[in-house]
Coordinates of C-alpha atoms in Angstrom, one line a residue:
Chain S
M7 CA 29.8 59.9 -14.6
I8 CA 32.9 59.0 -12.8
E9 CA 35.7 57.8 -15.1
I10 CA 38.2 55.4 -13.7
V11 CA 41.4 54.0 -15.0
L12 CA 42.2 50.7 -13.1
L13 CA 45.9 49.7 -12.7
G14 CA 46.3 45.8 -12.0
S15 CA 44.7 43.0 -13.4
G16 CA 44.6 40.4 -10.6
N17 CA 41.5 39.4 -8.1
V18 CA 41.0 42.9 -6.6
A19 CA 41.2 44.7 -10.0
T20 CA 39.0 42.0 -11.7
H21 CA 36.3 42.2 -8.9
L22 CA 36.3 46.1 -8.7
F23 CA 35.9 46.0 -12.5
K24 CA 32.8 43.8 -12.0
A25 CA 31.5 45.8 -9.3
F26 CA 32.0 49.1 -11.1
S27 CA 30.5 47.7 -14.1
A28 CA 27.4 46.8 -12.3
S29 CA 27.0 50.4 -11.0
E30 CA 25.4 53.2 -12.5
G31 CA 27.4 56.5 -13.0
I32 CA 30.8 54.7 -13.1
R33 CA 32.6 53.9 -16.3
V34 CA 36.1 51.9 -16.3
K35 CA 37.8 53.6 -19.4
Q36 CA 41.0 51.7 -19.2
V37 CA 43.0 48.8 -17.4
Y38 CA 46.6 48.9 -17.1
N39 CA 48.9 45.9 -16.4
H40 CA 52.7 45.6 -17.0
S41 CA 52.2 42.4 -18.9
E42 CA 49.7 41.5 -21.6
K43 CA 48.6 38.0 -20.6
T44 CA 46.3 38.9 -17.7
L45 CA 44.6 41.8 -19.6
D46 CA 42.5 39.3 -21.8
F47 CA 39.4 39.4 -19.6
F48 CA 39.3 43.2 -20.0
R49 CA 40.2 43.5 -23.6
S50 CA 36.6 43.2 -24.9
K51 CA 35.1 45.3 -22.3
C52 CA 37.4 48.5 -22.3
D53 CA 40.8 50.0 -23.5
V54 CA 43.8 48.1 -22.1
T55 CA 47.3 49.1 -22.0
T56 CA 50.8 47.8 -20.6
E57 CA 52.3 51.2 -20.9
I58 CA 52.1 53.7 -18.1
S59 CA 52.9 56.5 -20.6
E60 CA 49.5 55.6 -22.5
L61 CA 47.2 55.8 -19.6
A62 CA 44.0 57.8 -20.6
P63 CA 42.6 60.6 -19.0
A64 CA 40.3 59.9 -16.0
D65 CA 38.9 61.3 -12.7
I66 CA 40.3 58.6 -10.5
Y67 CA 43.4 56.2 -11.0
I68 CA 42.9 53.1 -8.9
M69 CA 45.9 51.0 -8.0
A70 CA 45.2 47.3 -7.4
L71 CA 48.6 46.3 -7.4
K72 CA 51.1 44.5 -5.2
D73 CA 51.9 46.2 -1.9
D74 CA 55.6 46.7 -2.8
V75 CA 55.0 48.4 -6.2
V76 CA 52.5 51.0 -5.0
P77 CA 55.1 53.7 -4.1
E78 CA 57.1 53.2 -7.3
I79 CA 54.1 53.2 -9.7
S80 CA 52.4 56.2 -7.8
E81 CA 55.8 58.3 -8.6
K82 CA 55.0 57.8 -12.2
L83 CA 51.4 59.0 -11.9
K84 CA 52.3 62.4 -10.3
D85 CA 52.0 64.5 -13.3
L86 CA 48.6 63.2 -14.0
N87 CA 47.1 65.8 -11.6
A88 CA 44.0 63.5 -10.9
L89 CA 43.2 61.5 -7.7
I90 CA 45.3 58.4 -7.3
A91 CA 44.1 56.0 -4.9
H92 CA 45.4 52.3 -3.9
T93 CA 43.6 49.4 -2.7
S94 CA 45.8 48.0 -0.1
G95 CA 44.9 47.0 3.6
S96 CA 48.4 47.5 4.7
V97 CA 50.0 50.4 2.8
A98 CA 49.8 53.9 4.2
L99 CA 48.3 56.8 2.4
D100 CA 51.7 58.6 2.6
A101 CA 53.1 55.9 0.4
L102 CA 51.5 57.9 -2.4
R103 CA 53.1 61.1 -1.2
A104 CA 54.5 61.9 -4.7
C105 CA 50.9 62.5 -5.8
S106 CA 49.2 65.8 -4.7
R107 CA 45.8 64.2 -4.5
R108 CA 45.9 60.8 -3.0
G109 CA 43.5 58.4 -1.4
V110 CA 42.8 54.7 -0.3
Y111 CA 39.9 52.7 -1.7
Y112 CA 40.1 49.4 0.5
P113 CA 37.5 46.8 -0.2
L114 CA 37.7 44.5 2.9
Q115 CA 36.8 41.2 1.5
T116 CA 38.3 38.0 0.4
F117 CA 38.3 37.7 -3.4
S118 CA 39.2 34.7 -5.4
K119 CA 38.9 34.3 -9.3
D120 CA 35.9 31.8 -9.4
N121 CA 33.7 33.2 -6.6
D122 CA 31.3 35.8 -7.1
V123 CA 30.9 38.3 -4.3
N124 CA 27.8 40.2 -3.4
Y125 CA 29.4 43.7 -4.1
S126 CA 26.5 45.7 -2.3
E127 CA 27.8 44.3 1.0
I128 CA 31.6 44.9 0.6
P129 CA 32.7 47.5 3.2
F130 CA 35.0 50.2 1.7
C131 CA 37.4 51.8 3.9
L132 CA 38.3 55.1 2.6
E133 CA 41.0 57.8 3.4
A134 CA 42.3 60.9 1.5
N135 CA 44.5 63.8 2.1
T136 CA 41.8 66.3 1.5
A137 CA 38.0 66.6 2.4
Q138 CA 37.0 67.0 -1.2
D139 CA 38.8 63.8 -2.4
L140 CA 37.4 61.8 0.5
E141 CA 33.8 62.9 -0.7
I142 CA 34.8 61.7 -4.2
L143 CA 35.8 58.4 -2.9
K144 CA 32.6 58.1 -0.8
T145 CA 30.4 59.0 -3.8
L146 CA 32.4 56.2 -5.7
A147 CA 32.1 53.6 -3.0
S148 CA 28.4 54.4 -2.3
K149 CA 27.6 53.6 -5.9
V150 CA 28.7 50.1 -5.3
S151 CA 28.0 49.5 -1.7
G152 CA 26.0 50.6 1.3
N153 CA 29.1 50.0 3.5
C154 CA 31.6 52.9 3.5
Y155 CA 33.8 53.8 6.4
E156 CA 36.4 56.4 6.9
I157 CA 39.4 54.7 8.3
S158 CA 42.8 56.4 9.0
S159 CA 46.0 54.7 7.9
E160 CA 46.9 53.7 11.5
Q161 CA 43.4 52.0 11.8
R162 CA 43.6 50.3 8.6
K163 CA 46.9 48.6 9.5
K164 CA 45.0 47.1 12.5
L165 CA 42.0 46.3 10.6
H166 CA 44.0 44.3 8.0
L167 CA 45.6 42.5 10.9
S168 CA 42.3 41.6 12.3
A169 CA 41.2 40.4 8.8
V170 CA 44.1 37.9 8.9
F171 CA 42.8 36.5 12.1
V172 CA 39.1 36.3 11.0
C173 CA 39.5 35.4 7.4
N174 CA 43.0 33.6 6.6
F175 CA 43.7 32.0 9.9
V176 CA 39.9 30.9 10.2
N177 CA 40.3 29.4 6.7
H178 CA 43.3 27.4 7.9
L179 CA 41.3 25.9 10.8
Y180 CA 38.7 24.8 8.1
A181 CA 41.6 23.1 6.3
V182 CA 42.8 21.4 9.5
G183 CA 39.0 20.2 10.1
E184 CA 38.9 19.1 6.3
Q185 CA 42.4 17.1 6.8
I186 CA 41.2 15.4 10.1
C187 CA 37.9 14.4 8.2
K188 CA 39.8 13.0 5.1
Q189 CA 42.0 11.0 7.1
N190 CA 39.2 9.3 8.8
D191 CA 36.8 8.7 5.9
I192 CA 34.4 11.4 7.2
P193 CA 32.8 13.7 4.5
F194 CA 33.9 17.2 5.1
D195 CA 30.0 18.2 4.2
I196 CA 29.1 17.1 7.7
L197 CA 31.1 20.2 9.3
K198 CA 29.6 22.7 6.7
P199 CA 26.3 23.5 8.6
L200 CA 28.5 24.0 11.8
I201 CA 30.8 26.3 10.0
A202 CA 28.0 28.5 8.6
E203 CA 26.2 28.7 12.0
T204 CA 29.5 29.6 13.8
A205 CA 30.0 32.7 11.3
G206 CA 26.3 33.3 11.1
K207 CA 26.1 33.7 15.0
V208 CA 28.7 36.4 15.2
Q209 CA 26.7 38.5 12.6
H210 CA 24.5 39.6 15.6
A211 CA 26.4 38.6 18.8
S212 CA 29.7 39.4 20.0
P213 CA 32.0 36.6 19.5
A214 CA 33.5 36.8 23.1
G215 CA 30.0 36.4 24.3
V216 CA 29.1 33.2 22.4
Q217 CA 32.2 31.2 23.0
T218 CA 31.5 27.5 23.6
G219 CA 33.6 24.3 23.5
P220 CA 35.8 22.4 25.9
A221 CA 38.3 25.1 26.7
I222 CA 35.9 27.8 28.0
R223 CA 34.1 25.0 30.0
N224 CA 37.5 24.0 31.4
D225 CA 36.4 20.4 30.4
Q226 CA 39.9 18.7 31.1
S227 CA 38.8 15.2 30.1
T228 CA 37.8 16.2 26.5
I229 CA 40.6 18.3 26.1
K230 CA 43.3 15.4 27.2
A231 CA 41.1 13.0 25.0
H232 CA 41.5 15.6 22.0
L233 CA 45.4 15.9 22.6
D234 CA 45.6 12.2 22.7
L235 CA 44.0 11.9 19.3
L236 CA 46.5 14.5 17.7
E237 CA 49.9 13.4 16.7
S238 CA 52.7 15.9 17.5
G239 CA 52.9 18.4 15.0
E240 CA 51.3 21.9 13.9
N241 CA 47.7 20.8 14.6
K242 CA 48.6 19.6 18.1
K243 CA 50.4 23.1 18.9
I244 CA 47.4 24.8 17.5
Y245 CA 44.9 22.9 19.8
E246 CA 47.2 23.7 22.7
L247 CA 47.9 27.1 22.0
L248 CA 44.2 28.1 21.2
T249 CA 42.8 26.1 24.1
S250 CA 45.2 28.1 26.4
A251 CA 44.3 31.3 24.7
I252 CA 40.6 30.9 25.2
K253 CA 41.1 30.2 29.1
T254 CA 43.2 33.3 29.3
F255 CA 40.9 35.5 27.3
H256 CA 37.8 34.3 29.6
G257 CA 40.0 34.6 32.7
K258 CA 39.9 30.7 33.3
K259 CA 42.6 29.1 35.4
L260 CA 45.6 27.4 33.3
Chain I
M8 CA 4.3 8.0 15.8
I9 CA 7.8 7.9 17.4
E10 CA 7.5 8.4 21.3
I11 CA 10.4 10.2 22.9
V12 CA 11.5 10.7 26.5
L13 CA 14.3 13.4 26.6
L14 CA 16.8 13.3 29.5
G15 CA 18.1 16.8 30.0
S16 CA 17.1 20.4 29.8
G17 CA 20.2 22.3 28.6
N18 CA 20.9 23.8 25.3
V19 CA 21.1 20.4 23.3
A20 CA 17.8 19.0 24.9
T21 CA 15.9 22.4 24.3
H22 CA 17.0 22.5 20.6
L23 CA 16.0 18.8 20.0
F24 CA 12.7 19.5 21.7
K25 CA 12.0 22.3 19.4
A26 CA 13.1 20.2 16.5
F27 CA 10.9 17.3 17.4
S28 CA 8.0 19.6 18.0
A29 CA 8.4 21.0 14.6
S30 CA 8.5 17.6 12.9
E31 CA 5.6 15.2 11.9
G32 CA 5.3 11.9 13.5
I33 CA 7.3 12.5 16.6
R34 CA 5.8 13.0 20.1
V35 CA 8.1 14.1 23.1
K36 CA 6.1 12.5 26.0
Q37 CA 8.3 13.7 28.8
V38 CA 11.3 15.7 29.7
Y39 CA 13.7 14.6 32.8
N40 CA 16.1 16.6 34.6
H41 CA 17.6 15.9 38.0
S42 CA 16.8 19.4 39.2
E43 CA 13.2 21.3 38.9
K44 CA 14.6 24.8 37.7
T45 CA 15.4 24.2 34.1
L46 CA 12.3 22.2 33.5
D47 CA 10.2 25.3 33.2
F48 CA 10.3 25.8 29.6
F49 CA 9.1 22.2 29.1
R50 CA 6.2 22.2 31.8
S51 CA 3.5 23.7 29.6
K52 CA 4.3 21.3 26.7
C53 CA 4.7 17.9 28.1
D54 CA 5.0 15.8 31.2
V55 CA 8.1 16.7 33.2
T56 CA 9.8 14.8 36.1
T57 CA 13.0 14.9 38.3
E58 CA 12.7 11.1 39.1
I59 CA 14.4 8.4 37.1
S60 CA 11.7 6.1 38.5
E61 CA 9.0 8.0 37.2
L62 CA 10.0 7.7 33.5
A63 CA 7.2 7.3 31.2
P64 CA 7.2 4.4 28.8
A65 CA 8.5 5.3 25.2
D66 CA 10.1 4.1 22.0
I67 CA 13.5 5.9 22.3
Y68 CA 15.0 7.5 25.5
I69 CA 17.3 10.3 24.4
M70 CA 20.1 11.5 26.9
A71 CA 21.2 15.1 26.3
L72 CA 23.1 15.2 29.5
K73 CA 26.8 16.0 30.5
D74 CA 29.2 13.6 29.1
D75 CA 30.3 12.2 32.3
V76 CA 27.0 11.4 33.7
V77 CA 25.9 9.3 30.8
P78 CA 27.5 5.8 31.9
E79 CA 25.8 6.3 35.3
I80 CA 22.5 7.4 34.0
S81 CA 22.3 4.9 31.4
E82 CA 22.8 2.2 34.1
K83 CA 19.6 3.4 35.5
L84 CA 17.9 2.9 32.2
K85 CA 18.9 -0.7 31.6
D86 CA 15.5 -2.2 32.6
L87 CA 13.4 -0.1 30.3
N88 CA 14.1 -2.5 27.5
A89 CA 13.9 0.5 25.0
L90 CA 16.3 1.9 22.7
I91 CA 18.6 4.3 24.9
A92 CA 20.6 6.9 22.8
H93 CA 23.1 9.7 23.8
T94 CA 23.8 12.8 21.9
S95 CA 27.3 13.3 22.6
G96 CA 30.3 13.9 20.3
S97 CA 32.9 12.4 22.4
V98 CA 31.2 9.6 24.5
A99 CA 31.6 6.1 22.8
L100 CA 28.4 3.8 22.1
D101 CA 30.0 1.5 24.7
A102 CA 29.4 3.7 27.4
L103 CA 25.8 2.8 27.3
R104 CA 26.9 -1.0 27.5
A105 CA 24.5 -1.5 30.5
C106 CA 21.6 -1.1 28.1
S107 CA 21.0 -4.0 25.5
R108 CA 19.7 -1.6 23.1
R109 CA 21.8 1.3 22.5
G110 CA 22.5 4.2 20.0
V111 CA 24.1 7.5 19.4
Y112 CA 22.1 10.5 18.0
Y113 CA 24.6 13.2 17.9
P114 CA 23.4 16.5 16.2
L115 CA 26.6 18.2 14.9
Q116 CA 25.9 21.9 15.6
T117 CA 26.5 24.6 18.0
F118 CA 23.5 25.6 20.0
S119 CA 23.1 28.5 22.0
K120 CA 20.0 29.5 24.0
D121 CA 18.9 32.6 22.1
N122 CA 19.7 31.5 18.7
D123 CA 17.3 29.7 16.6
V124 CA 18.8 27.0 14.2
N125 CA 17.6 25.7 10.9
Y126 CA 16.9 22.2 12.2
S127 CA 16.4 20.9 8.5
E128 CA 20.1 21.3 7.8
I129 CA 21.5 19.8 11.2
P130 CA 23.8 16.7 10.4
F131 CA 22.8 13.9 12.7
C132 CA 25.6 11.5 13.2
L133 CA 24.0 8.0 14.0
E134 CA 25.2 4.7 15.6
A135 CA 23.6 1.8 17.1
N136 CA 24.6 -1.7 18.2
T137 CA 21.9 -3.4 16.1
A138 CA 20.8 -2.7 12.3
Q139 CA 17.2 -2.5 13.4
D140 CA 17.9 0.3 15.9
L141 CA 20.1 2.0 13.5
E142 CA 17.1 2.3 11.2
I143 CA 14.9 3.6 14.0
L144 CA 17.6 6.3 14.5
K145 CA 17.7 7.1 11.0
T146 CA 13.9 7.4 10.7
L147 CA 13.9 9.7 13.7
A148 CA 16.8 11.8 12.4
S149 CA 15.3 12.1 8.6
K150 CA 11.9 13.3 10.2
V151 CA 14.0 16.5 11.3
S152 CA 16.8 16.8 8.9
G153 CA 18.0 15.9 5.4
N154 CA 21.4 15.3 6.7
C155 CA 21.9 11.8 8.4
Y156 CA 25.2 10.1 8.5
E157 CA 26.3 6.7 9.9
I158 CA 29.4 7.3 12.0
S159 CA 31.5 5.0 14.1
S160 CA 32.4 5.9 17.8
E161 CA 36.0 6.0 16.3
Q162 CA 35.0 8.5 13.5
R163 CA 32.9 10.4 15.9
K164 CA 35.7 11.3 18.3
K165 CA 37.8 12.6 15.3
L166 CA 34.7 14.5 14.1
H167 CA 34.1 16.2 17.4
L168 CA 37.8 17.2 17.4
S169 CA 37.5 18.7 14.0
A170 CA 34.3 20.6 15.3
V171 CA 36.4 22.2 17.8
F172 CA 38.8 23.4 15.2
V173 CA 36.2 24.8 12.8
C174 CA 33.7 26.1 15.4
N175 CA 35.3 26.7 19.1
F176 CA 38.8 27.8 17.8
V177 CA 37.3 29.9 14.8
N178 CA 35.0 31.7 17.3
H179 CA 38.1 32.7 19.3
L180 CA 39.9 34.0 16.1
Y181 CA 36.6 36.1 15.6
A182 CA 37.0 37.2 19.5
V183 CA 40.6 38.2 18.7
G184 CA 39.5 40.3 15.6
E185 CA 36.7 41.9 17.4
Q186 CA 39.3 42.7 20.3
I187 CA 41.8 44.4 17.9
C188 CA 38.9 46.6 16.6
K189 CA 37.7 47.7 20.0
Q190 CA 41.1 48.8 21.1
N191 CA 41.4 50.9 17.8
D192 CA 38.0 52.4 17.5
I193 CA 37.1 50.4 14.7
P194 CA 33.4 48.9 14.3
F195 CA 33.5 45.2 14.4
D196 CA 30.8 45.3 11.7
I197 CA 33.2 46.1 9.2
L198 CA 34.6 42.6 9.6
K199 CA 31.3 40.7 9.3
P200 CA 30.8 40.4 5.5
L201 CA 34.4 39.2 5.3
I202 CA 33.6 36.6 8.2
A203 CA 30.5 35.7 6.3
E204 CA 32.4 35.2 2.9
T205 CA 35.1 33.2 4.4
A206 CA 32.6 30.7 5.8
G207 CA 30.5 30.8 2.6
K208 CA 33.5 30.1 0.2
V209 CA 34.2 26.5 1.8
Q210 CA 30.5 25.6 1.4
H211 CA 31.5 24.8 -2.2
A212 CA 35.3 24.8 -2.2
S213 CA 38.1 23.0 -0.4
P214 CA 39.3 25.3 2.4
A215 CA 43.0 24.2 1.4
G216 CA 42.3 25.2 -2.1
V217 CA 41.2 28.6 -1.4
Q218 CA 43.7 29.7 1.4
T219 CA 44.7 33.4 1.0
G220 CA 46.9 35.8 3.0
P221 CA 50.3 36.8 3.7
A222 CA 51.5 33.4 5.1
I223 CA 50.6 31.4 1.9
R224 CA 52.1 34.3 -0.3
N225 CA 55.2 34.1 1.9
D226 CA 54.8 37.7 2.1
Q227 CA 57.6 38.4 4.9
S228 CA 57.3 42.1 4.9
T229 CA 53.4 42.2 5.8
I230 CA 54.0 39.3 8.4
K231 CA 56.8 41.4 10.0
A232 CA 54.5 44.5 10.0
H233 CA 51.7 42.5 11.6
L234 CA 54.1 40.9 14.5
D235 CA 55.3 44.5 15.1
L236 CA 51.8 45.6 15.8
L237 CA 51.1 42.9 18.1
E238 CA 52.2 43.1 21.8
S239 CA 53.8 39.9 23.3
G240 CA 51.0 37.7 24.5
E241 CA 48.5 35.0 23.2
N242 CA 47.5 37.0 19.9
K243 CA 51.2 37.3 19.0
K244 CA 51.8 33.5 19.6
I245 CA 48.6 32.7 17.5
Y246 CA 49.8 34.8 14.6
E247 CA 53.2 33.2 14.7
L248 CA 52.0 29.7 15.0
L249 CA 49.1 29.8 12.4
T250 CA 51.5 31.7 9.9
S251 CA 54.1 28.9 10.3
A252 CA 51.3 26.2 10.1
I253 CA 49.9 27.5 7.0
K254 CA 53.5 27.6 5.3
T255 CA 54.0 24.0 6.6
F256 CA 50.6 22.8 5.3
H257 CA 51.1 24.3 1.9
G258 CA 54.8 23.3 1.6
K259 CA 56.4 26.7 1.9
K260 CA 59.8 27.4 3.2
L261 CA 59.8 28.4 6.9

């Protein structure tokens, strides 16, 4: 049985709590947060606290906190003499240097409060300062998911950057599509199968190999017609830049 | 029984042929293409021809051809006195004005040769110059899919533009993610559950309402760290523009 104390009560903490609760051999003993109000969800399920000084003994302390408080809170955990891990894509392992046993337990997924996630498919990106603690994190991750990867702090920064492109920026392009539909009394539902198929295709094929559309065809008349439909502003700039980026990427003449 | 002649033998024609073949009450009598070589797939399944003058009698002639040849080929079909429909997102109904009975049968999906598509979910965007012919196209589409929409030429142009954002541009962002992974010895597989979840979320939620990431959090330190990781070039420009576009869209200070 691996005993966990979870620090934080936001989206990542809540989803990790649910994932741990659904897995055998893991027990979340306690959830810490500096303010009371977001602890309500956890109160009926385990011990909760707002005081670092009242943290329960555990095998692993997992910090699902805002990036900028990670070093400061880890400083306060140094005397626990347990494995301290953070869950951030962009914070280096070294940010926990106050703690002798330190690790990273980064679930690469987009979490929102109301959306249930298939935990068994979440890729966990793991790192630790000793081989033993890396094994402990692998054991913890493999109880939740079949996808565990050993990823260095350097790689994790790049991975987090990639995730911004394929998740946050992609979602904004969906929002632009929705906006254009709304402005023209078109139900956004029409685009949903296309969105699903576009994401589905790259599960089994290299995205670079399945690029379609007017930019890669160098179809100047469609590109011009589209630019004429867009008013000056961010959407037009996005159309121009991504069209030129697709041409450059695939070695077309600009 | 609706009898069809299909003009064209590319991705859209091939997928429409498969979708029609899998549906009750539709028969593709003949496939036309100006050159022999891409007709091989169809040869064993129905009559094929390379001559417009040899087109068979049919209820509907469906043109799955390059946009720019649609007006010229439709001119040659005007004496058939049947319903002539094109399948293009960006060509107006009026491009078929030579034909007295004209329509649009636009399947809004991304097709590639090797990828099988769930035809029952393809949204068909329909338009015709008479109510009777619109009904005929609705009947044809509903035999294939549960998703049929009446969409005007003006709306269809905007829809096609939206599709470039949510499909072609999105795919390029996947390609950028893959590129960053490759350059850093990270398996692209790690990003696939995130890609699937990001597309899955907007099937049931407004993309504008589920935007996440450093831009909407106005997380300057992460944005700066990401820009420092990117060399000058298209990827850095995309990061800068989409970050500023997300802030503008959601009313954050630039």
